[in-house]
Amino acid sequence: MKLALPALLVLVACGGKATPPPVANQGGGGGTAVGIRSIDWANRTYQNGDGTFTVKDGTFEFAFDENGNEVAADYQPTDPDGYVERGYFNVAAPVYGDVDGDGTEEAIIISVHNTGGTGQFDGADVYTMRGGEPVVIGGIPGGDRGDGGLHNVTFEGPVVIVERMMSQDGDGACCPSKLQVERWRWTGGTLVEDEAARTLIDLEGR
C-alpha cells in the first residue's frame, strides 16, 4: 500500500509514534474477514496519546489561535500578523492480511499526526474484529519523516513487510535517500521484527 495522503507523500517521512486504538466504530462488522472490510476506516474516531480525532475522508484538521485556544480549522485571526498553529491527523487506507494466523483477516492502519510544526509522526496499528468491533492487537512503531517514518506496509504471506524511511548523512528530514526493509511476524501474541533480516535499499524510484 503506497501512502497516498498528501501529508504522507515525501512525507510520512517524519513519522513517529505508534497510535493507540480508535475509540469509536462507525462501521459494521462481525468477526470475519467480511466484517473487518466493512469498517469505514476513513470516517471514524481514533485516539492517540495526544488526543481524540474524528476523521472525515481520512483527515481531521485543527488549529490553535495566538492564545493557545482550539479554534476551527479555517480560523483566520483578526490581526493579519496573528499566529495560528494548524495541524492534522490522517489515516491511510487499510492493508488486509492474516497477521496472527487464525484464518481471518486483520487490518493494518497507518496514521500520521502533525502537531503544527514540521514533524509528521506516524505509526501503524493492527486491528482484528471482536464482538463486532475492531480492536487493536498490536502495532509497528513509526517515526518522523526521514527519521524512521513508514513509507509502505504490505503482506508476504503471514509476514508484514515494512519499508521505513531512513535519512543518511547529508539527507534532509524531508528527503531521505534510503529505505530500511523490515520483516515482522506474529510471535508470542505480538508482532516481532526479525532484525537480522533488515536490508537497506535506495528510495529513489520507489
JSON list of N, CA, C and O in Angstrom, two decimals, residues 5 10 12 36 46 49 60 64 74 103 110 118 131 135 142 188 197 203:
[
{"chain": "A", "resi": 5, "resn": "LEU", "atom": "N", "xyz": [-1.96, 9.79, 1.06]},
{"chain": "A", "resi": 5, "resn": "LEU", "atom": "CA", "xyz": [-2.39, 11.02, 1.70]},
{"chain": "A", "resi": 5, "resn": "LEU", "atom": "C", "xyz": [-1.38, 12.12, 1.42]},
{"chain": "A", "resi": 5, "resn": "LEU", "atom": "O", "xyz": [-0.19, 11.90, 1.43]},
{"chain": "A", "resi": 10, "resn": "VAL", "atom": "N", "xyz": [6.36, 12.10, 0.61]},
{"chain": "A", "resi": 10, "resn": "VAL", "atom": "CA", "xyz": [7.68, 12.58, 0.94]},
{"chain": "A", "resi": 10, "resn": "VAL", "atom": "C", "xyz": [7.84, 12.78, 2.40]},
{"chain": "A", "resi": 10, "resn": "VAL", "atom": "O", "xyz": [8.85, 12.63, 2.87]},
{"chain": "A", "resi": 12, "resn": "VAL", "atom": "N", "xyz": [5.44, 10.90, 5.01]},
{"chain": "A", "resi": 12, "resn": "VAL", "atom": "CA", "xyz": [5.31, 10.28, 6.26]},
{"chain": "A", "resi": 12, "resn": "VAL", "atom": "C", "xyz": [6.72, 10.22, 6.68]},
{"chain": "A", "resi": 12, "resn": "VAL", "atom": "O", "xyz": [7.05, 9.74, 7.72]},
{"chain": "A", "resi": 36, "resn": "ILE", "atom": "N", "xyz": [-14.34, -7.11, 8.97]},
{"chain": "A", "resi": 36, "resn": "ILE", "atom": "CA", "xyz": [-13.31, -6.08, 9.12]},
{"chain": "A", "resi": 36, "resn": "ILE", "atom": "C", "xyz": [-13.22, -5.22, 7.86]},
{"chain": "A", "resi": 36, "resn": "ILE", "atom": "O", "xyz": [-12.88, -4.05, 7.93]},
{"chain": "A", "resi": 46, "resn": "TYR", "atom": "N", "xyz": [-10.54, 8.09, 16.23]},
{"chain": "A", "resi": 46, "resn": "TYR", "atom": "CA", "xyz": [-9.31, 7.48, 16.69]},
{"chain": "A", "resi": 46, "resn": "TYR", "atom": "C", "xyz": [-8.78, 8.28, 17.88]},
{"chain": "A", "resi": 46, "resn": "TYR", "atom": "O", "xyz": [-9.09, 9.45, 18.04]},
{"chain": "A", "resi": 49, "resn": "GLY", "atom": "N", "xyz": [-1.92, 9.29, 22.04]},
{"chain": "A", "resi": 49, "resn": "GLY", "atom": "CA", "xyz": [-1.53, 9.88, 23.31]},
{"chain": "A", "resi": 49, "resn": "GLY", "atom": "C", "xyz": [-1.77, 11.37, 23.40]},
{"chain": "A", "resi": 49, "resn": "GLY", "atom": "O", "xyz": [-1.75, 11.94, 24.49]},
{"chain": "A", "resi": 60, "resn": "PHE", "atom": "N", "xyz": [-8.46, 14.71, 9.81]},
{"chain": "A", "resi": 60, "resn": "PHE", "atom": "CA", "xyz": [-9.00, 15.64, 10.79]},
{"chain": "A", "resi": 60, "resn": "PHE", "atom": "C", "xyz": [-8.02, 16.81, 10.88]},
{"chain": "A", "resi": 60, "resn": "PHE", "atom": "O", "xyz": [-6.83, 16.61, 11.09]},
{"chain": "A", "resi": 64, "resn": "PHE", "atom": "N", "xyz": [-5.01, 26.22, 16.55]},
{"chain": "A", "resi": 64, "resn": "PHE", "atom": "CA", "xyz": [-4.98, 26.93, 17.82]},
{"chain": "A", "resi": 64, "resn": "PHE", "atom": "C", "xyz": [-4.65, 28.38, 17.55]},
{"chain": "A", "resi": 64, "resn": "PHE", "atom": "O", "xyz": [-3.76, 28.69, 16.74]},
{"chain": "A", "resi": 74, "resn": "ASP", "atom": "N", "xyz": [-10.44, 26.43, 9.87]},
{"chain": "A", "resi": 74, "resn": "ASP", "atom": "CA", "xyz": [-10.31, 27.52, 8.90]},
{"chain": "A", "resi": 74, "resn": "ASP", "atom": "C", "xyz": [-10.23, 28.90, 9.58]},
{"chain": "A", "resi": 74, "resn": "ASP", "atom": "O", "xyz": [-10.41, 29.93, 8.93]},
{"chain": "A", "resi": 103, "resn": "GLY", "atom": "N", "xyz": [-6.75, -17.57, 10.60]},
{"chain": "A", "resi": 103, "resn": "GLY", "atom": "CA", "xyz": [-7.61, -17.86, 9.47]},
{"chain": "A", "resi": 103, "resn": "GLY", "atom": "C", "xyz": [-8.53, -16.72, 9.06]},
{"chain": "A", "resi": 103, "resn": "GLY", "atom": "O", "xyz": [-9.26, -16.85, 8.08]},
{"chain": "A", "resi": 110, "resn": "ILE", "atom": "N", "xyz": [-2.14, 2.82, 9.05]},
{"chain": "A", "resi": 110, "resn": "ILE", "atom": "CA", "xyz": [-1.08, 3.79, 9.34]},
{"chain": "A", "resi": 110, "resn": "ILE", "atom": "C", "xyz": [-1.73, 5.16, 9.58]},
{"chain": "A", "resi": 110, "resn": "ILE", "atom": "O", "xyz": [-2.60, 5.59, 8.81]},
{"chain": "A", "resi": 118, "resn": "THR", "atom": "N", "xyz": [6.82, 21.05, 11.70]},
{"chain": "A", "resi": 118, "resn": "THR", "atom": "CA", "xyz": [7.23, 20.27, 10.52]},
{"chain": "A", "resi": 118, "resn": "THR", "atom": "C", "xyz": [7.13, 18.76, 10.77]},
{"chain": "A", "resi": 118, "resn": "THR", "atom": "O", "xyz": [7.17, 17.99, 9.83]},
{"chain": "A", "resi": 131, "resn": "GLY", "atom": "N", "xyz": [-16.37, -9.22, 18.89]},
{"chain": "A", "resi": 131, "resn": "GLY", "atom": "CA", "xyz": [-17.69, -8.76, 19.28]},
{"chain": "A", "resi": 131, "resn": "GLY", "atom": "C", "xyz": [-18.27, -7.74, 18.33]},
{"chain": "A", "resi": 131, "resn": "GLY", "atom": "O", "xyz": [-19.03, -6.87, 18.74]},
{"chain": "A", "resi": 135, "resn": "VAL", "atom": "N", "xyz": [-10.62, -3.99, 17.26]},
{"chain": "A", "resi": 135, "resn": "VAL", "atom": "CA", "xyz": [-9.78, -3.70, 18.41]},
{"chain": "A", "resi": 135, "resn": "VAL", "atom": "C", "xyz": [-8.32, -3.87, 18.00]},
{"chain": "A", "resi": 135, "resn": "VAL", "atom": "O", "xyz": [-7.99, -4.67, 17.12]},
{"chain": "A", "resi": 142, "resn": "GLY", "atom": "N", "xyz": [6.50, 3.93, 14.32]},
{"chain": "A", "resi": 142, "resn": "GLY", "atom": "CA", "xyz": [6.89, 4.70, 13.16]},
{"chain": "A", "resi": 142, "resn": "GLY", "atom": "C", "xyz": [7.99, 5.68, 13.50]},
{"chain": "A", "resi": 142, "resn": "GLY", "atom": "O", "xyz": [8.84, 5.41, 14.35]},
{"chain": "A", "resi": 188, "resn": "GLY", "atom": "N", "xyz": [4.33, -15.08, 19.82]},
{"chain": "A", "resi": 188, "resn": "GLY", "atom": "CA", "xyz": [4.04, -14.94, 21.24]},
{"chain": "A", "resi": 188, "resn": "GLY", "atom": "C", "xyz": [2.99, -13.90, 21.55]},
{"chain": "A", "resi": 188, "resn": "GLY", "atom": "O", "xyz": [3.05, -13.23, 22.59]},
{"chain": "A", "resi": 197, "resn": "ALA", "atom": "N", "xyz": [17.03, -9.68, 9.45]},
{"chain": "A", "resi": 197, "resn": "ALA", "atom": "CA", "xyz": [16.62, -9.70, 8.05]},
{"chain": "A", "resi": 197, "resn": "ALA", "atom": "C", "xyz": [16.53, -8.31, 7.44]},
{"chain": "A", "resi": 197, "resn": "ALA", "atom": "O", "xyz": [16.14, -8.15, 6.29]},
{"chain": "A", "resi": 203, "resn": "LEU", "atom": "N", "xyz": [15.75, 4.70, -1.95]},
{"chain": "A", "resi": 203, "resn": "LEU", "atom": "CA", "xyz": [14.37, 5.17, -2.01]},
{"chain": "A", "resi": 203, "resn": "LEU", "atom": "C", "xyz": [14.00, 5.65, -3.40]},
{"chain": "A", "resi": 203, "resn": "LEU", "atom": "O", "xyz": [12.86, 5.55, -3.82]}
]
